[in-house]
Amino acid sequence: MYLIFCHKSVILNKLIKMSLFIRNYKPGVAYNAQILWRFNSTTAETVKQGEDEEEFRVLDILHKKGKLQKRVNRRADIQPDRSEKMPTDQNWGNVWPGPRSFHPSSVPLPIRQGYVPKGQAPPGKKANAELMKIPNFLHLTPPVVKSQCEALKKFCTSWPKLLNSEEAIEKNYPMEIISSDYCHASPTIRNPLARIVTLRVKLSNLKLDSRARDKFLRLVGDKYDEKTDLVTLTADRCPVRKQNMDYVNYLLTACYHESWTVEDWETDKCLEDMEYYDFDLNPSKKNLVNWYLMSNNEDNNLNDEQVKNFDVSKIPNGVEYKSAVSELFNEGESDLALNKYDTSVRKLLGLPEKKIAN
Amino acid sequence: MNTSIIKIAQASNALSQFSPVFASQFHTSSALCRVVSGKYRITKKRDRPLTYEMANPPHYIAHRKSWNSWNTSSLKDGLRKSETAVEDEFIRRFINGTWHGLVCSEVIIKRQFNHIRIAAIMRRAVSPTKMYFLLGYTEELLSTWIQCPVTLELQTVDSYEDVVFKYI
């Protein structure tokens, strides 16, 4: 037991010695020691000299000396601002070639920004984060824009001379395709809204007769605007713009050709099925024609087809009567329509004008 | 057992008829409209340094100070709202950690297309060599992570005192 303990202590001693050695050992220790020694001796000497010169040591209660000894590290190698060395006739586009945050040492302008109480000057351009935040257009000065436009000119072609007016453009390009492109501040250039395609065409530009036009309007429904005579077809169901464009074109083509086809059942349409009042088809015209022919002592044995094709303008005041009756049926009863009907009937039958009792 | 519970309920019902406190299930009080975020308290010695950004509380954004993040995601119907916000926060933390103790202002992040421009005011406390290294290091790492070209647009000041707007 004792032996073992003794052995252990020996090992411990050895270990301690080794650790001491490791702690003190540094590569090139002899050289360092020499230098240290020399340094020590010189400092000691200077301190001695200082003590000799000063007669009394000053009691420094507030430790003012220590405070004064704090050096402010000012770098001497900081260059003066670039803006101070700029010549007045320099090319600004070379100084500020692209979009960049504001930098005070490159901009030779005395700019200030910031809100301060009245009477104070706003913060200057240096160390002003507000100036760095706002987007600047220092890279888009008028001379730079001009030179860039000049550089881009060779890639442009002149506008066709024949397309000099809105009418000419509308005549040559009756169909209008509207789609939107989007710009983002994000790594993706895709925007789901860019897929939407709108096609606009004037109904008068399509070659349709009255029946086909009627059918076309029924097919497109509320996509037709009466005021502007425009048919607007919008597609957003496909994921890509190209597909939507194809779909819009397909829609227009399909509607156009469908409106020209005549189905068998379309001939079965009778007077009761009419969605509007057509004067030529109604008994009102037959009565008018018969009355006209009778009053002129002419042969009034016209069949239905002849009555239908009879020109109302032959009858004096006939056109006015026709429009008044049509308006009354198509647009509903109103004071204006009734008055118009009243006057037209009086004119047609040669009755005196209505006397308004005041 | 069940009947006893019902009895208690009935009793409490009867109680609620007399006292409105028992009738309501939860109690409300007037709202405490005390906004403290982004505001700094005045110190006794009036020696707390504030930058211009700190001196103007958040409700002055767009009046006295502008935003620190400029992008289209924050507009109406903007895309990548959450991604942009998270990326911005990541960039801010990364810059503050990489340029440790050097950032004197808020980190301003501007995005144009896929280009991210980061502006900040730094202290000239490290050597220019180190600054150039940090600049390249930051740009390289951020562009690798975010998969976008990243540009650092720094302005340097001598000390933090240069950006101090006022003391409160």
PDB file of N, CA, C and O in Angstrom, chain A residues 36 156 168 176 344:
ATOM      1  N   LEU A  36      13.802  40.991 -23.910  1.00  0.00           N
ATOM      2  CA  LEU A  36      13.042  41.437 -22.745  1.00  0.00           C
ATOM      3  C   LEU A  36      13.959  42.139 -21.755  1.00  0.00           C
ATOM      4  O   LEU A  36      13.661  43.186 -21.249  1.00  0.00           O
ATOM      5  N   CYS A 156     -33.542  50.482 -83.174  1.00  0.00           N
ATOM      6  CA  CYS A 156     -34.953  50.803 -83.391  1.00  0.00           C
ATOM      7  C   CYS A 156     -35.231  50.982 -84.879  1.00  0.00           C
ATOM      8  O   CYS A 156     -34.350  51.351 -85.650  1.00  0.00           O
ATOM      9  N   ALA A 168     -56.274  54.787 -89.047  1.00  0.00           N
ATOM     10  CA  ALA A 168     -55.504  53.890 -89.926  1.00  0.00           C
ATOM     11  C   ALA A 168     -55.084  52.636 -89.180  1.00  0.00           C
ATOM     12  O   ALA A 168     -55.159  51.522 -89.710  1.00  0.00           O
ATOM     13  N   GLU A 176     -57.460  43.534 -81.285  1.00  0.00           N
ATOM     14  CA  GLU A 176     -56.562  44.054 -80.256  1.00  0.00           C
ATOM     15  C   GLU A 176     -56.344  42.966 -79.205  1.00  0.00           C
ATOM     16  O   GLU A 176     -57.308  42.400 -78.702  1.00  0.00           O
ATOM     17  N   SER A 344     -97.351  61.064 -84.893  1.00  0.00           N
ATOM     18  CA  SER A 344     -97.169  60.351 -86.161  1.00  0.00           C
ATOM     19  C   SER A 344     -98.495  59.839 -86.703  1.00  0.00           C
ATOM     20  O   SER A 344     -98.741  59.892 -87.918  1.00  0.00           O
TER      21      SER A 344
END
